[in-house]
CSV table of N, CA and C and ligand atoms in Angstrom, one decimal:
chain,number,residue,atom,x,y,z
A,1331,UNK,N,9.1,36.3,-16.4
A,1331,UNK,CA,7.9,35.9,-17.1
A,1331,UNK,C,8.1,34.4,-17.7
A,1332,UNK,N,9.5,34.1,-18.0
A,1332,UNK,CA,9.7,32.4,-18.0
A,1332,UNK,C,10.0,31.6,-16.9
A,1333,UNK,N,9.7,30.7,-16.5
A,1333,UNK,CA,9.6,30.0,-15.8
A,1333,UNK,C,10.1,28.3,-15.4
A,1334,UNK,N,10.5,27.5,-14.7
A,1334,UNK,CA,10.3,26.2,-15.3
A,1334,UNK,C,8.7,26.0,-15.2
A,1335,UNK,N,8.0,24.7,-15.7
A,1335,UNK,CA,6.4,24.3,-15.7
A,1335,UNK,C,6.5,23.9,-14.2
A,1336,UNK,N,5.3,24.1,-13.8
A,1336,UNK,CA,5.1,22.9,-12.4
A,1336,UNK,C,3.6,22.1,-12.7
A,1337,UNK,N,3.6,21.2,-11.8
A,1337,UNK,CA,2.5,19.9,-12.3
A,1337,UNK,C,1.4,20.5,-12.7
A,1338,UNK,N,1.1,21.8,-12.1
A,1338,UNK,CA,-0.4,22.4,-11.9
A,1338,UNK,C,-0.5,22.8,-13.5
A,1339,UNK,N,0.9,23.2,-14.7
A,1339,UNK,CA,0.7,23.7,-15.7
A,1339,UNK,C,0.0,22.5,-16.5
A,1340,UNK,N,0.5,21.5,-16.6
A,1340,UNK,CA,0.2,20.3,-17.4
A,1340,UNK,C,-1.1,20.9,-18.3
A,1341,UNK,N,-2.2,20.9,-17.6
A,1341,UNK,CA,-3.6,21.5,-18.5
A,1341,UNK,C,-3.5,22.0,-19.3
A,1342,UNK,N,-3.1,22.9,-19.0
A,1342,UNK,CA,-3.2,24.6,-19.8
A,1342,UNK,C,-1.6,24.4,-20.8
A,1343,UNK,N,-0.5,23.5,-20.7
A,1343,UNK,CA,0.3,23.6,-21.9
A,1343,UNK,C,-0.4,22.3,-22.9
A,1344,UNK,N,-0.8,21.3,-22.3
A,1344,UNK,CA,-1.6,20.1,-23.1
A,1344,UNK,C,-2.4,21.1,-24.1
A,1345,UNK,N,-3.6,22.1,-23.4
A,1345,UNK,CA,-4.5,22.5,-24.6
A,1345,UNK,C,-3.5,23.6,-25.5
A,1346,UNK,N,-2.5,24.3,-25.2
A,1346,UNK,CA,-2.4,25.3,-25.8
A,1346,UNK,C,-0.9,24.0,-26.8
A,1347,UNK,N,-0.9,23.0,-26.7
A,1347,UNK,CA,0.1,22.1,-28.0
A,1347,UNK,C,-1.2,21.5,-29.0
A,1348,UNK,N,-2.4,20.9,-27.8
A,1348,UNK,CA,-3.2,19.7,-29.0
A,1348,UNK,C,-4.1,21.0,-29.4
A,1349,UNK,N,-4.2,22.3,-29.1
A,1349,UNK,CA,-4.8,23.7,-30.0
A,1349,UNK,C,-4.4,23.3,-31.7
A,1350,UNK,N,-2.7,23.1,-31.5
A,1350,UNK,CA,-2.4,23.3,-32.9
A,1350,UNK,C,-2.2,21.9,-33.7
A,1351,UNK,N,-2.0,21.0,-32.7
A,1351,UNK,CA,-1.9,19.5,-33.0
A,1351,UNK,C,-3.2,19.4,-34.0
A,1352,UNK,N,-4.4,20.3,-33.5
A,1352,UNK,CA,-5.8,19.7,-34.0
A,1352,UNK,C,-5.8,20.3,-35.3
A,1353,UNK,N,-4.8,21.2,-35.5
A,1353,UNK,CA,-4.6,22.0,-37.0
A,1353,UNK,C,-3.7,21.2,-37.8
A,1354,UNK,N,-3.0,19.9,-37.4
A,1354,UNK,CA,-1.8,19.0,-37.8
A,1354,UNK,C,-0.2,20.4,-38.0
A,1355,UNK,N,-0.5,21.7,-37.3
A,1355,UNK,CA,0.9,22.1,-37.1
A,1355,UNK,C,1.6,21.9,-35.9
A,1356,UNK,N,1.9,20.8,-35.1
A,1356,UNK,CA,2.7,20.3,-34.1
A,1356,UNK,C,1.7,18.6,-34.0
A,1357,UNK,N,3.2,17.8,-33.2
A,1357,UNK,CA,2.5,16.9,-32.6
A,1357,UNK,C,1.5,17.1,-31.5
A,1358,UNK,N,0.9,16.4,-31.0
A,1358,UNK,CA,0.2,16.1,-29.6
A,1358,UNK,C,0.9,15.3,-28.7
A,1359,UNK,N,0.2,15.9,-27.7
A,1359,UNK,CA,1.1,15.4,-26.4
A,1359,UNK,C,-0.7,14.9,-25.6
A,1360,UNK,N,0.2,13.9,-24.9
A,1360,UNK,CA,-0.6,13.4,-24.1
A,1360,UNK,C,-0.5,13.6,-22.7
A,1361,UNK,N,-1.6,13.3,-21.6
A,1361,UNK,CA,-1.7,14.0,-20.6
A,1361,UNK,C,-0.2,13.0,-19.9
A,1362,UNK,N,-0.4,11.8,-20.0
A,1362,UNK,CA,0.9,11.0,-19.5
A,1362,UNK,C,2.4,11.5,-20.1
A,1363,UNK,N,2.7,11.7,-21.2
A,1363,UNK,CA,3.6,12.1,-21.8
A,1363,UNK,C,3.9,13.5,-21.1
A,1364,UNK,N,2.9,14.8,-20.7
A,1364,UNK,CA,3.6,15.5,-20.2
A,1364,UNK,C,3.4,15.8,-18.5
A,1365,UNK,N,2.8,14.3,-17.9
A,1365,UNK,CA,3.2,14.3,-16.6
A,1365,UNK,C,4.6,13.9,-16.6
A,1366,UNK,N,5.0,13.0,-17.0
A,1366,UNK,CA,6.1,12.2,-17.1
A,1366,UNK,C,7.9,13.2,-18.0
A,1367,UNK,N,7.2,14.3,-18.7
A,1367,UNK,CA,8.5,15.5,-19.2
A,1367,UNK,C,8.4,16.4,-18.3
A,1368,UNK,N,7.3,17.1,-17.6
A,1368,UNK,CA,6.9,18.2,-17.3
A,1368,UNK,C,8.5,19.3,-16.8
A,1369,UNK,N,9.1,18.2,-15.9
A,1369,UNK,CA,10.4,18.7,-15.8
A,1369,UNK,C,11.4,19.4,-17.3
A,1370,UNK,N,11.3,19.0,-18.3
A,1370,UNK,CA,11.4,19.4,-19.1
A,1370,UNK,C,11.2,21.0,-20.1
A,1371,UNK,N,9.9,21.0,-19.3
A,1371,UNK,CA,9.2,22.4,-20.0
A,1371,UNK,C,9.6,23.5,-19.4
A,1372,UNK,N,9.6,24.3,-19.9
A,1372,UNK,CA,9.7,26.3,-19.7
A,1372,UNK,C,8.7,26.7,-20.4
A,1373,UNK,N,7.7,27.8,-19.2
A,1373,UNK,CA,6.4,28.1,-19.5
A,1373,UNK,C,6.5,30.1,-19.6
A,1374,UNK,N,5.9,30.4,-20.4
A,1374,UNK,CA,5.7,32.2,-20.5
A,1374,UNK,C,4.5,32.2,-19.8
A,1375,UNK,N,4.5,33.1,-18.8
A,1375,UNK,CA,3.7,33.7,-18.0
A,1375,UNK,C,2.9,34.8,-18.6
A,1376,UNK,N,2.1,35.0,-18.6
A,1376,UNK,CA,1.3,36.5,-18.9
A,1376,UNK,C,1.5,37.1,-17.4
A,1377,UNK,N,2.2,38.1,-17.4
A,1377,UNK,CA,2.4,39.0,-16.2
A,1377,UNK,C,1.0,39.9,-15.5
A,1378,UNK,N,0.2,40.2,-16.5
A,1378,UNK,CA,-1.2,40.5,-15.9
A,1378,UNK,C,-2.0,39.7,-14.9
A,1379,UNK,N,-2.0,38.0,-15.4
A,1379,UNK,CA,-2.8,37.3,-14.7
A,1379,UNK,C,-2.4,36.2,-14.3
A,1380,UNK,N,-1.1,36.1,-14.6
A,1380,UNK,CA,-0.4,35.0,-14.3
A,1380,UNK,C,-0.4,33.2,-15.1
A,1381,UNK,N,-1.5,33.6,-16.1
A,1381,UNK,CA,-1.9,32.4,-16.8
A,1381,UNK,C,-1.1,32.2,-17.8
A,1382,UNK,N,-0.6,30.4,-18.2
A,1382,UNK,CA,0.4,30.4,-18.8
A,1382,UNK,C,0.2,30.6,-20.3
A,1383,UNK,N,0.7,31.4,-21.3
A,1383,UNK,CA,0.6,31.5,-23.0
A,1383,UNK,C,1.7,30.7,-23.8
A,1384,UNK,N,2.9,30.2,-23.1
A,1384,UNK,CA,3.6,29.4,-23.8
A,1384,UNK,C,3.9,28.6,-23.4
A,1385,UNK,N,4.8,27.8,-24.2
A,1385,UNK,CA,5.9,26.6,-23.8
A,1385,UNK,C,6.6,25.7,-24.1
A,1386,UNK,N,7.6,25.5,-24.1
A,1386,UNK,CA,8.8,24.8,-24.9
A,1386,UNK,C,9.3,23.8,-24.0
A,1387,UNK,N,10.0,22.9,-24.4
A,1387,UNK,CA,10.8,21.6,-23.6
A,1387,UNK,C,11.7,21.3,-24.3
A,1388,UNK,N,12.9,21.2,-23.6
A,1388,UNK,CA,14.1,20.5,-23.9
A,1388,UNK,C,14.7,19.2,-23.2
A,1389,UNK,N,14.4,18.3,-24.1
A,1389,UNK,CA,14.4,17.0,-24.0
A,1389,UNK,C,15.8,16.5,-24.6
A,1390,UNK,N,16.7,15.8,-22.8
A,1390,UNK,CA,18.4,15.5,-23.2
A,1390,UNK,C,18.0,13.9,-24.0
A,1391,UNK,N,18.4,13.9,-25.0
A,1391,UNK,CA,18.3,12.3,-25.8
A,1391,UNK,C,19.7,11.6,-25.7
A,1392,UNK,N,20.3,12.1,-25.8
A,1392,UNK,CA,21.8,11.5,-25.6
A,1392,UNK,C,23.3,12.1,-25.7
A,1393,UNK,N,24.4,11.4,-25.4
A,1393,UNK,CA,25.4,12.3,-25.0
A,1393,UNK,C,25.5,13.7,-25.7
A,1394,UNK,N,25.5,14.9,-25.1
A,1394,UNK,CA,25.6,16.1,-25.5
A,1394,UNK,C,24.8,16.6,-26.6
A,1395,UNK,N,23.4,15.5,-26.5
A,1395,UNK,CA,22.4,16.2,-27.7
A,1395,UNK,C,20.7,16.4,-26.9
A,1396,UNK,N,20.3,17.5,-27.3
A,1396,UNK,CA,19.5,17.8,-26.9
A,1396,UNK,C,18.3,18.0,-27.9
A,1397,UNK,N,16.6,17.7,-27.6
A,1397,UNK,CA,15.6,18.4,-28.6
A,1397,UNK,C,14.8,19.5,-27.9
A,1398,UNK,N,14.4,20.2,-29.0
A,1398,UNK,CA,13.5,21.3,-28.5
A,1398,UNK,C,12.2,20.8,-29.2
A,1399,UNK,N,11.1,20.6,-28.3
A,1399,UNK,CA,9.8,20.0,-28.6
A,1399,UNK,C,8.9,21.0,-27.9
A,1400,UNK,N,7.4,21.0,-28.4
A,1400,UNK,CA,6.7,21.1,-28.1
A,1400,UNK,C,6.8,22.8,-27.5
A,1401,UNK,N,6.9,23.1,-28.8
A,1401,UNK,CA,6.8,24.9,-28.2
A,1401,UNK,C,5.6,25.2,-29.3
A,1402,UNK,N,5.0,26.0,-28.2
A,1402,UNK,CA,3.5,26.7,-29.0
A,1402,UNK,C,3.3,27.8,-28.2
A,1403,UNK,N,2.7,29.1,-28.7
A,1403,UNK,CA,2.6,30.1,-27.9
A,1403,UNK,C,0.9,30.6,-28.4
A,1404,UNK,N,0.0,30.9,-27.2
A,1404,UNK,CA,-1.5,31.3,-27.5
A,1404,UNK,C,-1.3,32.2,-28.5
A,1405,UNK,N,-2.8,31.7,-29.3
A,1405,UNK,CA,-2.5,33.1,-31.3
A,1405,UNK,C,-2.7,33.8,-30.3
A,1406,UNK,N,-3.6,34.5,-29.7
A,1406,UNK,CA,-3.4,36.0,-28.9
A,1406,UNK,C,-1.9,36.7,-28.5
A,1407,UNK,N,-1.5,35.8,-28.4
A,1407,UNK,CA,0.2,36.5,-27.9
A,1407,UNK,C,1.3,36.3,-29.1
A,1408,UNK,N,0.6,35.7,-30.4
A,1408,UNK,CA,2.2,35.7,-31.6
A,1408,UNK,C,2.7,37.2,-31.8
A,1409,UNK,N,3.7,37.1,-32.2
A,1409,UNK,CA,4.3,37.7,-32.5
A,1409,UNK,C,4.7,38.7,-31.5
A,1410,UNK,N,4.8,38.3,-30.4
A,1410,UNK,CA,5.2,39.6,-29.3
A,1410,UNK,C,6.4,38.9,-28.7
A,1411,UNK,N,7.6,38.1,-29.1
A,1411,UNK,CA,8.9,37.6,-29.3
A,1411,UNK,C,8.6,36.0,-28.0
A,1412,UNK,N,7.4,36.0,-27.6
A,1412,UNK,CA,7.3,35.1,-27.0
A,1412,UNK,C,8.5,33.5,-27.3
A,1413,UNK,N,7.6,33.2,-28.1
A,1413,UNK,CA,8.6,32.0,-29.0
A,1413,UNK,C,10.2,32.0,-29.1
A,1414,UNK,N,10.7,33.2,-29.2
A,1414,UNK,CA,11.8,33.5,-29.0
A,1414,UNK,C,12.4,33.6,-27.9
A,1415,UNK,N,11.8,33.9,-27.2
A,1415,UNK,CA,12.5,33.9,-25.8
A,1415,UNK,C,12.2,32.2,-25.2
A,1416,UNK,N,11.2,31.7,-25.2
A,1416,UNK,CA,11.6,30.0,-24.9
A,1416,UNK,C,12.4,29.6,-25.3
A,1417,UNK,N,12.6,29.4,-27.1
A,1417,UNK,CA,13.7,29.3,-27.7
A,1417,UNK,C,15.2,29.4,-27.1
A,1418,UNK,N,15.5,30.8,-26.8
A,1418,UNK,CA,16.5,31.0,-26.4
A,1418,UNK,C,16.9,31.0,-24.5
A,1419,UNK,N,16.0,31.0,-23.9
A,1419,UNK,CA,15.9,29.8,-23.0
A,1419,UNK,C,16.2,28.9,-22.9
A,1420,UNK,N,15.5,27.8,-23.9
A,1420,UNK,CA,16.2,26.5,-24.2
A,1420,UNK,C,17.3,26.0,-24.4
A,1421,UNK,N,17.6,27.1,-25.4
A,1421,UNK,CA,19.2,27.2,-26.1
A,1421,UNK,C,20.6,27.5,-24.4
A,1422,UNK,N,19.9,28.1,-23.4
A,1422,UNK,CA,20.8,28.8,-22.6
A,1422,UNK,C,20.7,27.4,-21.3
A,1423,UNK,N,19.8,26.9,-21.4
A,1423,UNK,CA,19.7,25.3,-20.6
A,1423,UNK,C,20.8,24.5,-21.0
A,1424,UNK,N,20.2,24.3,-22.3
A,1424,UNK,CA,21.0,23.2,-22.8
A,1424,UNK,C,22.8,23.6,-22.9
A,1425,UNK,N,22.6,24.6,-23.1
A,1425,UNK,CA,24.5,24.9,-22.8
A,1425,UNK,C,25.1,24.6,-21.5
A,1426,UNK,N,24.0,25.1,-20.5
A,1426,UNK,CA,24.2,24.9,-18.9
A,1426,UNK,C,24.6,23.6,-18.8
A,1427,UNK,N,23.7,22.5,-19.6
A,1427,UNK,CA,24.0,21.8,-19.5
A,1427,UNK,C,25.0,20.4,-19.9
A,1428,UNK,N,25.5,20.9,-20.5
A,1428,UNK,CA,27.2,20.5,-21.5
A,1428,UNK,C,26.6,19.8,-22.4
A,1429,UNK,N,25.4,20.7,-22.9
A,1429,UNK,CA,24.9,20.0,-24.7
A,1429,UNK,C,25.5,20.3,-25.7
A,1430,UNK,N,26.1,20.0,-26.6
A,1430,UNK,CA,26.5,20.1,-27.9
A,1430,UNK,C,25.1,21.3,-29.2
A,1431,UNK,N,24.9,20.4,-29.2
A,1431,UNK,CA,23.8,19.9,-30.7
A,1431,UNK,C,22.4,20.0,-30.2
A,1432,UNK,N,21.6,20.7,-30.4
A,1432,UNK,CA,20.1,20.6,-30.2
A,1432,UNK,C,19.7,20.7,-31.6
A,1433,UNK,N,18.8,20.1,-31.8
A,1433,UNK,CA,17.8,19.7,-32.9
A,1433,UNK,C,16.3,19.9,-32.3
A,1434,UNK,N,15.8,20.0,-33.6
A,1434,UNK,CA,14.0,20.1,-33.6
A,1434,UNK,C,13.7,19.3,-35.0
A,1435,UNK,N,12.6,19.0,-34.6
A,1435,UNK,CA,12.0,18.5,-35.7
A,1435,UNK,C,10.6,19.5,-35.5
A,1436,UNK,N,9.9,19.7,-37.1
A,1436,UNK,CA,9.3,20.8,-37.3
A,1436,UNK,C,8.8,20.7,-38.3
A,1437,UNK,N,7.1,21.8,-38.7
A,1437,UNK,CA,6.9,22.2,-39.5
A,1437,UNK,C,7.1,23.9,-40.5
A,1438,UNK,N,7.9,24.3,-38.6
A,1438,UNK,CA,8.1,25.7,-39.4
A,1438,UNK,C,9.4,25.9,-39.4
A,1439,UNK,N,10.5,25.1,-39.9
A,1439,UNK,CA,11.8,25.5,-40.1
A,1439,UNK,C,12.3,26.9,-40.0
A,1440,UNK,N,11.6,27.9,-41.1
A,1440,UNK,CA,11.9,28.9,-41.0
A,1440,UNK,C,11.7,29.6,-39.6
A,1441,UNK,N,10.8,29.2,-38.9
A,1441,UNK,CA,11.1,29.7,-37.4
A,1441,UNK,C,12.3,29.8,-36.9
A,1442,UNK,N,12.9,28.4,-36.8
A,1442,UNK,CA,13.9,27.9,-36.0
A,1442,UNK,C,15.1,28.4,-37.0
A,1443,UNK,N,15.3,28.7,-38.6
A,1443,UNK,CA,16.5,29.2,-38.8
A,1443,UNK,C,16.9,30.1,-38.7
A,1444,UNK,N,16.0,31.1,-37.8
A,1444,UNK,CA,16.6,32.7,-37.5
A,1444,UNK,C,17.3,32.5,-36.2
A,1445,UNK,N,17.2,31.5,-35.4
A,1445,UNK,CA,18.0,31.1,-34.6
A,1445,UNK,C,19.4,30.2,-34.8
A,1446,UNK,N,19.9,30.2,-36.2
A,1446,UNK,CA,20.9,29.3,-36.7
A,1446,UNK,C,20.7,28.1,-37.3
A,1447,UNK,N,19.9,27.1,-36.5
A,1447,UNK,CA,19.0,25.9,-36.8
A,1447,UNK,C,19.4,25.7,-38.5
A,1448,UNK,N,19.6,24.6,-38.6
A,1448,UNK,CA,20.3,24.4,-40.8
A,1448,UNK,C,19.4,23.1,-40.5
A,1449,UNK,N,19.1,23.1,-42.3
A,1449,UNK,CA,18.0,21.9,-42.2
A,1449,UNK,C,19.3,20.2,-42.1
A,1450,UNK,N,18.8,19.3,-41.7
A,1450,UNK,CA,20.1,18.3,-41.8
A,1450,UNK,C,18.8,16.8,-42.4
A,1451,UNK,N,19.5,15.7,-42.8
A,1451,UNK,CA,18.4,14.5,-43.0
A,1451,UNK,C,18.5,14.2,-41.7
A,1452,UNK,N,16.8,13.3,-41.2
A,1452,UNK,CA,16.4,13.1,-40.1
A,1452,UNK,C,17.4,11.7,-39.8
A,1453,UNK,N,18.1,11.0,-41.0
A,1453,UNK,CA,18.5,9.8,-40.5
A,1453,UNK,C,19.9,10.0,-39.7
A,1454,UNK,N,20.3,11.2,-40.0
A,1454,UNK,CA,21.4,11.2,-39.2
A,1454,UNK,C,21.5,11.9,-37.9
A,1455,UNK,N,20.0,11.7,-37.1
A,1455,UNK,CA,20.0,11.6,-36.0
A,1455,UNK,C,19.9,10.5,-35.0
A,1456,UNK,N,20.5,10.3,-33.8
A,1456,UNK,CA,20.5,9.2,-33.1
A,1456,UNK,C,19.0,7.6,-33.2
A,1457,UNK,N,19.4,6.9,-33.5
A,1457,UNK,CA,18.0,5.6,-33.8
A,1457,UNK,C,17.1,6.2,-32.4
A,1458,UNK,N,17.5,6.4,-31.1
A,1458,UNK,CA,16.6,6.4,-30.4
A,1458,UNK,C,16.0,7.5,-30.7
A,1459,UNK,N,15.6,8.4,-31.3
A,1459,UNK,CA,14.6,9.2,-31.6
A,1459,UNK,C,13.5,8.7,-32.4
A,1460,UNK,N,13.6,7.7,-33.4
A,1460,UNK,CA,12.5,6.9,-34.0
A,1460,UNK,C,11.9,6.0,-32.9
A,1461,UNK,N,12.2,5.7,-31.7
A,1461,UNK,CA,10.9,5.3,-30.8
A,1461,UNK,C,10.0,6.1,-31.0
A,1462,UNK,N,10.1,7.6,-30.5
A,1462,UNK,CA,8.9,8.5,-30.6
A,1462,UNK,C,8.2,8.4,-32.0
A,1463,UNK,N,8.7,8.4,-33.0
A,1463,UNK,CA,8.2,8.6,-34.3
A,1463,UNK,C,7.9,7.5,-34.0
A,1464,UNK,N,7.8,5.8,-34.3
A,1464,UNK,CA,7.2,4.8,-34.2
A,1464,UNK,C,6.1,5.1,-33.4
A,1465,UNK,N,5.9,6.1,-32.2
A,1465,UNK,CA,4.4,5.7,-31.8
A,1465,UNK,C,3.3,6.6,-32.2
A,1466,UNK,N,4.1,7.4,-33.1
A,1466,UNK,CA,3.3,8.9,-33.5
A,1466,UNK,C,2.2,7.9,-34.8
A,1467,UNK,N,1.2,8.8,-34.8
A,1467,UNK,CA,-0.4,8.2,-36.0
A,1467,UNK,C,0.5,8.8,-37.2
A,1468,UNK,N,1.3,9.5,-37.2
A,1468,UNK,CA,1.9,10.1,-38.5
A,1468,UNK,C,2.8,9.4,-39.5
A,1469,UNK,N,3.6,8.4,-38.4
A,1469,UNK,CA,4.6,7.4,-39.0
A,1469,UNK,C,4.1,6.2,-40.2
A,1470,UNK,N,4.7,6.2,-41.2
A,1470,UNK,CA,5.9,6.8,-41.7
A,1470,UNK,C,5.9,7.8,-42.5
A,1471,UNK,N,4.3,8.6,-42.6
A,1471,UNK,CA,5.0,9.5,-43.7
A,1471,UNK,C,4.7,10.9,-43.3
A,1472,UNK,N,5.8,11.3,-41.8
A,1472,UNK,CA,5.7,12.5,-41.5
A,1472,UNK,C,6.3,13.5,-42.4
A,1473,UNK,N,6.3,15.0,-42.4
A,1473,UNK,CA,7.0,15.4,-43.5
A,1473,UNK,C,7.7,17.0,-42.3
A,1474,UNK,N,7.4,16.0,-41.0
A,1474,UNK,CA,8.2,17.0,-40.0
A,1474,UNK,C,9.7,17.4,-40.5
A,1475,UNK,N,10.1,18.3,-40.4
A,1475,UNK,CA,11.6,18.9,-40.5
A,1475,UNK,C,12.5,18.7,-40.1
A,1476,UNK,N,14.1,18.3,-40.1
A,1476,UNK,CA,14.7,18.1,-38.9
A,1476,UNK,C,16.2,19.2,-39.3
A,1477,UNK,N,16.2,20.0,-37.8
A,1477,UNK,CA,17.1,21.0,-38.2
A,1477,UNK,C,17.9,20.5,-37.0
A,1478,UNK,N,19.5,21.3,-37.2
A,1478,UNK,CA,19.9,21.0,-35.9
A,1478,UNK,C,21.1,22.4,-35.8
A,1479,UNK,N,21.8,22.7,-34.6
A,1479,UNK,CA,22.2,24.0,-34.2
A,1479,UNK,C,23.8,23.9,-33.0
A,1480,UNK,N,24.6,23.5,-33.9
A,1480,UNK,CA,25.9,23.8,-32.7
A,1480,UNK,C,25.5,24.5,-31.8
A,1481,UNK,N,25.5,24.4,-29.9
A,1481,UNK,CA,25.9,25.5,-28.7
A,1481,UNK,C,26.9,25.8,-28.0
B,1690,LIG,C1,5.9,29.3,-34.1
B,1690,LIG,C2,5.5,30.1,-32.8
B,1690,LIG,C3,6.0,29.3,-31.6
B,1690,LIG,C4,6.1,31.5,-32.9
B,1690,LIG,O1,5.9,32.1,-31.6
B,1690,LIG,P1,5.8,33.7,-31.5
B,1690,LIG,O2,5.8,34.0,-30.1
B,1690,LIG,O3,4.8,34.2,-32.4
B,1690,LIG,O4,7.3,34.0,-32.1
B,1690,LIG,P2,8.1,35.4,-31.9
B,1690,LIG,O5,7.2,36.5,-31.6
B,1690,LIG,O6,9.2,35.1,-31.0
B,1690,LIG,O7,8.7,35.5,-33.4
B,1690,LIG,C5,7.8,36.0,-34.4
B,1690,LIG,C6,8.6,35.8,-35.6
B,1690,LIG,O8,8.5,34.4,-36.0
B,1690,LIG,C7,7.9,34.3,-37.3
B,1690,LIG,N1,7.0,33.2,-37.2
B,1690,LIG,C8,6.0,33.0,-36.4
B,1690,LIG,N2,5.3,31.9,-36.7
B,1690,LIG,C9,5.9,31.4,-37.8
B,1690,LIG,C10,5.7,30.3,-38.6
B,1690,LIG,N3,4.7,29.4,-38.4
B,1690,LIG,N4,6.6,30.1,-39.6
B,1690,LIG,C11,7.6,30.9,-39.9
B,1690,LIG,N5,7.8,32.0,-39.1
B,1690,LIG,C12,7.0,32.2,-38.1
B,1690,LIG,C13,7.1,35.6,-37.5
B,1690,LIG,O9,7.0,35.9,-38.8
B,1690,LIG,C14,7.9,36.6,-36.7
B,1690,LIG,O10,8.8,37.2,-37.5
B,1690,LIG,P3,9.2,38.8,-37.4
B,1690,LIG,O11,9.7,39.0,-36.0
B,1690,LIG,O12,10.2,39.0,-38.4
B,1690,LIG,O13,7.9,39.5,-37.6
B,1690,LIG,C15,4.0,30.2,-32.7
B,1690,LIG,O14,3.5,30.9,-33.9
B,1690,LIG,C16,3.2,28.9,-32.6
B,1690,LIG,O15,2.9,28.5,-31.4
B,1690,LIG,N6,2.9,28.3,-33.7
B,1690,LIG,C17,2.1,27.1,-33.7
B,1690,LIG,C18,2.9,25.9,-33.1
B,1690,LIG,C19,4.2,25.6,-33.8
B,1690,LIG,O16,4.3,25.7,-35.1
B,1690,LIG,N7,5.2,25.3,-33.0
B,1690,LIG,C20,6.5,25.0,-33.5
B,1690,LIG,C21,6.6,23.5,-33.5
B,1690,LIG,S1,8.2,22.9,-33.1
């Protein structure tokens, strides 16, 4: 039921992020931004119909660190461990792939601390992550979260 994304998902993960973007609980993603990650993403399948309800991306930033962005799962489907299972998906990627340290930045912390995630300051993460934040409408006074998680 998880999957990597393929090009064809792009649509259907765009509405189901700027769904919640338009609530200000996640950033937005743009259609270029997730042509250009899509490799990135792991998508939940609804096994009935095949249509995607979730999806998460782990984005490598630099030596042995990794972020978890852009996970949202359709309100029809919360609470049925969806999110959790991308999550720990992610988590099983990034070890594959000789990551250290994954971090999120977030509004629901407590999501991410039942997975270990500890809150840390955002400044003691690598400068190239404030590109993104410099192009976000939010900067400077986001009040996103920044946790991060030994793997
Ligand atoms: C947060 C989110 C991904 C959780 O997905 P999900 O599939 O419902 O999560 P799971 O079913 O795996 O886990 C549900 C658990 O997480 C908790 N949870 C869900 N949303 C939460 C939130 N916003 N804040 C804190 N805890 C939350 C639930 O209370 C539930 O706990 P329980 O198992 O003890 O009842 C989903 O609610 C979502 O897409 N939210 C909007 C987008 C968002 O905030 N994304 C994270 C940005 S990085």
């Amino acid at each position: 039921m998880i999957r990597k994304a393929k090009v064809r998902d792009v649509l259907t993960v765009q509405s189901l992020i700027n769904q919640y973007a338009q609530q200000n609980l996640m950033l937005g993603r743009s259609l270029s931004e997730l042509y250009e990650n899509i490799r990135d993403f792991w998508v939940f399948v609804d096994p009935e119909n095949h249509k995607v309800v979730g999806c998460c991306a782990l984005h490598v930033c630099w030596k042995k660190l990794a972020e978890i962005k852009s996970l949202a799962v359709a309100p029809k489907f919360s609470s049925k461990g969806i999110g959790s299972a991308l999550v720990l998906k992610s988590m099983d990627e990034a070890k594959s792939l000789g990551i250290k340290d994954i971090f999120v930045l977030t509004f629901v912390p407590k999501f991410f601390r039942r997975f270990g995630f500890r809150q840390i300051n955002k400044n003691r993460l690598p400068h190239k992550i404030w590109v993104e934040c410099c192009n976000c409408p939010k900067f400077p006074d986001c009040n996103e979260i920044a946790l991060i998680k030994k793997i």
